[in-house]
mmCIF file with all atom_site columns, C-alpha atoms in Angstrom:
data_model
loop_
_atom_site.group_PDB
_atom_site.id
_atom_site.type_symbol
_atom_site.label_atom_id
_atom_site.label_alt_id
_atom_site.label_comp_id
_atom_site.label_asym_id
_atom_site.label_entity_id
_atom_site.label_seq_id
_atom_site.pdbx_PDB_ins_code
_atom_site.Cartn_x
_atom_site.Cartn_y
_atom_site.Cartn_z
_atom_site.occupancy
_atom_site.B_iso_or_equiv
_atom_site.pdbx_formal_charge
_atom_site.auth_seq_id
_atom_site.auth_comp_id
_atom_site.auth_asym_id
_atom_site.auth_atom_id
_atom_site.pdbx_PDB_model_num
ATOM 1  C CA . UNK A 1 1  ? -48.028 21.603  32.889  1.00 0.00 ? 1  UNK A CA 1
ATOM 2  C CA . UNK A 1 2  ? -46.127 18.736  34.955  1.00 0.00 ? 2  UNK A CA 1
ATOM 3  C CA . UNK A 1 3  ? -47.757 15.858  32.151  1.00 0.00 ? 3  UNK A CA 1
ATOM 4  C CA . UNK A 1 4  ? -46.943 18.354  29.429  1.00 0.00 ? 4  UNK A CA 1
ATOM 5  C CA . UNK A 1 5  ? -42.460 18.173  30.819  1.00 0.00 ? 5  UNK A CA 1
ATOM 6  C CA . UNK A 1 6  ? -43.118 14.436  31.361  1.00 0.00 ? 6  UNK A CA 1
ATOM 7  C CA . UNK A 1 7  ? -44.089 13.800  27.874  1.00 0.00 ? 7  UNK A CA 1
ATOM 8  C CA . UNK A 1 8  ? -41.176 16.465  26.370  1.00 0.00 ? 8  UNK A CA 1
ATOM 9  C CA . UNK A 1 9  ? -39.062 14.470  28.776  1.00 0.00 ? 9  UNK A CA 1
ATOM 10 C CA . UNK A 1 10 ? -39.764 11.002  27.541  1.00 0.00 ? 10 UNK A CA 1
ATOM 11 C CA . UNK A 1 11 ? -39.797 12.088  23.645  1.00 0.00 ? 11 UNK A CA 1
ATOM 12 C CA . UNK A 1 12 ? -36.330 13.908  24.661  1.00 0.00 ? 12 UNK A CA 1
ATOM 13 C CA . UNK A 1 13 ? -35.169 10.610  25.402  1.00 0.00 ? 13 UNK A CA 1
ATOM 14 C CA . UNK A 1 14 ? -36.442 8.779   22.528  1.00 0.00 ? 14 UNK A CA 1
ATOM 15 C CA . UNK A 1 15 ? -35.208 11.408  20.114  1.00 0.00 ? 15 UNK A CA 1
ATOM 16 C CA . UNK A 1 16 ? -31.501 11.259  21.818  1.00 0.00 ? 16 UNK A CA 1
ATOM 17 C CA . UNK A 1 17 ? -31.562 7.634   22.066  1.00 0.00 ? 17 UNK A CA 1
ATOM 18 C CA . UNK A 1 18 ? -32.498 7.054   18.227  1.00 0.00 ? 18 UNK A CA 1
ATOM 19 C CA . UNK A 1 19 ? -29.734 10.014  17.200  1.00 0.00 ? 19 UNK A CA 1
ATOM 20 C CA . UNK A 1 20 ? -27.296 7.983   19.504  1.00 0.00 ? 20 UNK A CA 1
ATOM 21 C CA . UNK A 1 21 ? -28.053 4.845   17.723  1.00 0.00 ? 21 UNK A CA 1
ATOM 22 C CA . UNK A 1 22 ? -27.598 6.593   14.075  1.00 0.00 ? 22 UNK A CA 1
ATOM 23 C CA . UNK A 1 23 ? -23.896 7.802   15.426  1.00 0.00 ? 23 UNK A CA 1
ATOM 24 C CA . UNK A 1 24 ? -22.955 4.810   17.008  1.00 0.00 ? 24 UNK A CA 1
ATOM 25 C CA . UNK A 1 25 ? -23.565 2.952   13.589  1.00 0.00 ? 25 UNK A CA 1
ATOM 26 C CA . UNK A 1 26 ? -22.092 6.107   11.585  1.00 0.00 ? 26 UNK A CA 1
ATOM 27 C CA . UNK A 1 27 ? -19.027 5.601   14.092  1.00 0.00 ? 27 UNK A CA 1
ATOM 28 C CA . UNK A 1 28 ? -18.595 2.278   13.677  1.00 0.00 ? 28 UNK A CA 1
ATOM 29 C CA . UNK A 1 29 ? -18.682 2.066   9.684   1.00 0.00 ? 29 UNK A CA 1
ATOM 30 C CA . UNK A 1 30 ? -15.871 5.431   9.533   1.00 0.00 ? 30 UNK A CA 1
ATOM 31 C CA . UNK A 1 31 ? -14.239 3.189   11.900  1.00 0.00 ? 31 UNK A CA 1
ATOM 32 C CA . UNK A 1 32 ? -14.312 -0.067  9.663   1.00 0.00 ? 32 UNK A CA 1
ATOM 33 C CA . UNK A 1 33 ? -13.659 2.231   6.543   1.00 0.00 ? 33 UNK A CA 1
ATOM 34 C CA . UNK A 1 34 ? -10.429 3.328   8.139   1.00 0.00 ? 34 UNK A CA 1
ATOM 35 C CA . UNK A 1 35 ? -9.044  0.297   9.031   1.00 0.00 ? 35 UNK A CA 1
ATOM 36 C CA . UNK A 1 36 ? -9.849  -1.039  5.493   1.00 0.00 ? 36 UNK A CA 1
ATOM 37 C CA . UNK A 1 37 ? -7.699  1.937   4.230   1.00 0.00 ? 37 UNK A CA 1
ATOM 38 C CA . UNK A 1 38 ? -5.413  1.541   6.522   1.00 0.00 ? 38 UNK A CA 1
ATOM 39 C CA . UNK A 1 39 ? -4.821  -2.138  5.720   1.00 0.00 ? 39 UNK A CA 1
ATOM 40 C CA . UNK A 1 40 ? -4.804  -1.413  2.429   1.00 0.00 ? 40 UNK A CA 1
ATOM 41 C CA . UNK A 1 41 ? -2.003  1.123   2.686   1.00 0.00 ? 41 UNK A CA 1
ATOM 42 C CA . UNK A 1 42 ? 0.349   -1.100  4.756   1.00 0.00 ? 42 UNK A CA 1
ATOM 43 C CA . UNK A 1 43 ? 0.207   -3.899  1.961   1.00 0.00 ? 43 UNK A CA 1
ATOM 44 C CA . UNK A 1 44 ? 0.775   -0.971  -0.880  1.00 0.00 ? 44 UNK A CA 1
ATOM 45 C CA . UNK A 1 45 ? 3.660   -0.165  1.363   1.00 0.00 ? 45 UNK A CA 1
ATOM 46 C CA . UNK A 1 46 ? 4.834   -3.309  1.800   1.00 0.00 ? 46 UNK A CA 1
ATOM 47 C CA . UNK A 1 47 ? 4.591   -4.572  -1.654  1.00 0.00 ? 47 UNK A CA 1
ATOM 48 C CA . UNK A 1 48 ? 6.689   -1.348  -2.595  1.00 0.00 ? 48 UNK A CA 1
ATOM 49 C CA . UNK A 1 49 ? 9.278   -2.276  0.132   1.00 0.00 ? 49 UNK A CA 1
ATOM 50 C CA . UNK A 1 50 ? 9.507   -5.706  -1.621  1.00 0.00 ? 50 UNK A CA 1
ATOM 51 C CA . UNK A 1 51 ? 9.789   -4.043  -5.293  1.00 0.00 ? 51 UNK A CA 1
ATOM 52 C CA . UNK A 1 52 ? 12.424  -1.636  -4.046  1.00 0.00 ? 52 UNK A CA 1
ATOM 53 C CA . UNK A 1 53 ? 14.126  -4.558  -2.516  1.00 0.00 ? 53 UNK A CA 1
ATOM 54 C CA . UNK A 1 54 ? 13.907  -6.430  -6.052  1.00 0.00 ? 54 UNK A CA 1
ATOM 55 C CA . UNK A 1 55 ? 15.059  -3.134  -7.823  1.00 0.00 ? 55 UNK A CA 1
ATOM 56 C CA . UNK A 1 56 ? 18.298  -3.168  -5.021  1.00 0.00 ? 56 UNK A CA 1
ATOM 57 C CA . UNK A 1 57 ? 18.986  -6.270  -5.480  1.00 0.00 ? 57 UNK A CA 1
ATOM 58 C CA . UNK A 1 58 ? 19.191  -6.545  -8.989  1.00 0.00 ? 58 UNK A CA 1
ATOM 59 C CA . UNK A 1 59 ? 21.181  -3.435  -9.328  1.00 0.00 ? 59 UNK A CA 1
ATOM 60 C CA . UNK A 1 60 ? 23.477  -5.060  -7.029  1.00 0.00 ? 60 UNK A CA 1
ATOM 61 C CA . UNK A 1 61 ? 24.215  -8.082  -8.843  1.00 0.00 ? 61 UNK A CA 1
ATOM 62 C CA . UNK A 1 62 ? 27.201  -7.776  -11.383 1.00 0.00 ? 62 UNK A CA 1
ATOM 63 C CA . UNK A 1 63 ? 26.495  -7.751  -14.739 1.00 0.00 ? 63 UNK A CA 1
ATOM 64 C CA . UNK A 1 64 ? 28.502  -9.812  -17.454 1.00 0.00 ? 64 UNK A CA 1
ATOM 65 C CA . UNK A 1 65 ? 27.581  -8.473  -21.091 1.00 0.00 ? 65 UNK A CA 1
ATOM 66 C CA . UNK A 1 66 ? 28.101  -10.857 -23.758 1.00 0.00 ? 66 UNK A CA 1
ATOM 67 C CA . UNK A 1 67 ? 31.910  -10.887 -25.303 1.00 0.00 ? 67 UNK A CA 1
ATOM 68 C CA . UNK A 1 68 ? 32.156  -8.130  -27.708 1.00 0.00 ? 68 UNK A CA 1
ATOM 69 C CA . UNK A 1 69 ? 31.678  -9.233  -31.340 1.00 0.00 ? 69 UNK A CA 1
ATOM 70 C CA . UNK A 1 70 ? 35.258  -10.256 -32.806 1.00 0.00 ? 70 UNK A CA 1
ATOM 71 C CA . UNK A 1 71 ? 35.897  -9.468  -36.953 1.00 0.00 ? 71 UNK A CA 1
ATOM 72 C CA . UNK A 1 72 ? 37.064  -11.449 -39.319 1.00 0.00 ? 72 UNK A CA 1
ATOM 73 C CA . UNK A 1 73 ? 40.605  -10.398 -39.333 1.00 0.00 ? 73 UNK A CA 1
ATOM 74 C CA . UNK A 1 74 ? 40.747  -10.394 -35.332 1.00 0.00 ? 74 UNK A CA 1
ATOM 75 C CA . UNK A 1 75 ? 42.627  -13.858 -35.492 1.00 0.00 ? 75 UNK A CA 1
ATOM 76 C CA . UNK A 1 76 ? 45.469  -11.814 -37.537 1.00 0.00 ? 76 UNK A CA 1
ATOM 77 C CA . UNK A 1 77 ? 46.561  -10.081 -34.143 1.00 0.00 ? 77 UNK A CA 1
ATOM 78 C CA . UNK A 1 78 ? 47.089  -13.911 -32.629 1.00 0.00 ? 78 UNK A CA 1
ATOM 79 C CA . UNK A 1 79 ? 48.882  -15.552 -35.713 1.00 0.00 ? 79 UNK A CA 1
ATOM 80 C CA . UNK A 1 80 ? 51.109  -12.461 -35.658 1.00 0.00 ? 80 UNK A CA 1
ATOM 81 C CA . UNK A 1 81 ? 52.185  -13.160 -32.224 1.00 0.00 ? 81 UNK A CA 1
ATOM 82 C CA . UNK A 1 82 ? 52.475  -16.686 -32.499 1.00 0.00 ? 82 UNK A CA 1
ATOM 83 C CA . UNK A 1 83 ? 55.040  -16.250 -35.649 1.00 0.00 ? 83 UNK A CA 1
ATOM 84 C CA . UNK A 1 84 ? 57.208  -13.921 -33.777 1.00 0.00 ? 84 UNK A CA 1
ATOM 85 C CA . UNK A 1 85 ? 57.536  -16.512 -31.274 1.00 0.00 ? 85 UNK A CA 1
#
């Protein structure tokens, strides 16, 4: 009976050690994936923050639209003012 318990205890220790090693491997893998995911999220946040900053900078710049197109007889107003003088 004493021998049976010693065998059981030894088998229990071996199984427990194997399970613990598997758990540690799984935990390390999960931590690596989590770190990669966090790094990726931070990079995306930086990229988005940079794009928002560029959009805001573009929006804050004054717009210089092209001068309105003049019709052929637009110079008539100028000539009439000159004639008055």
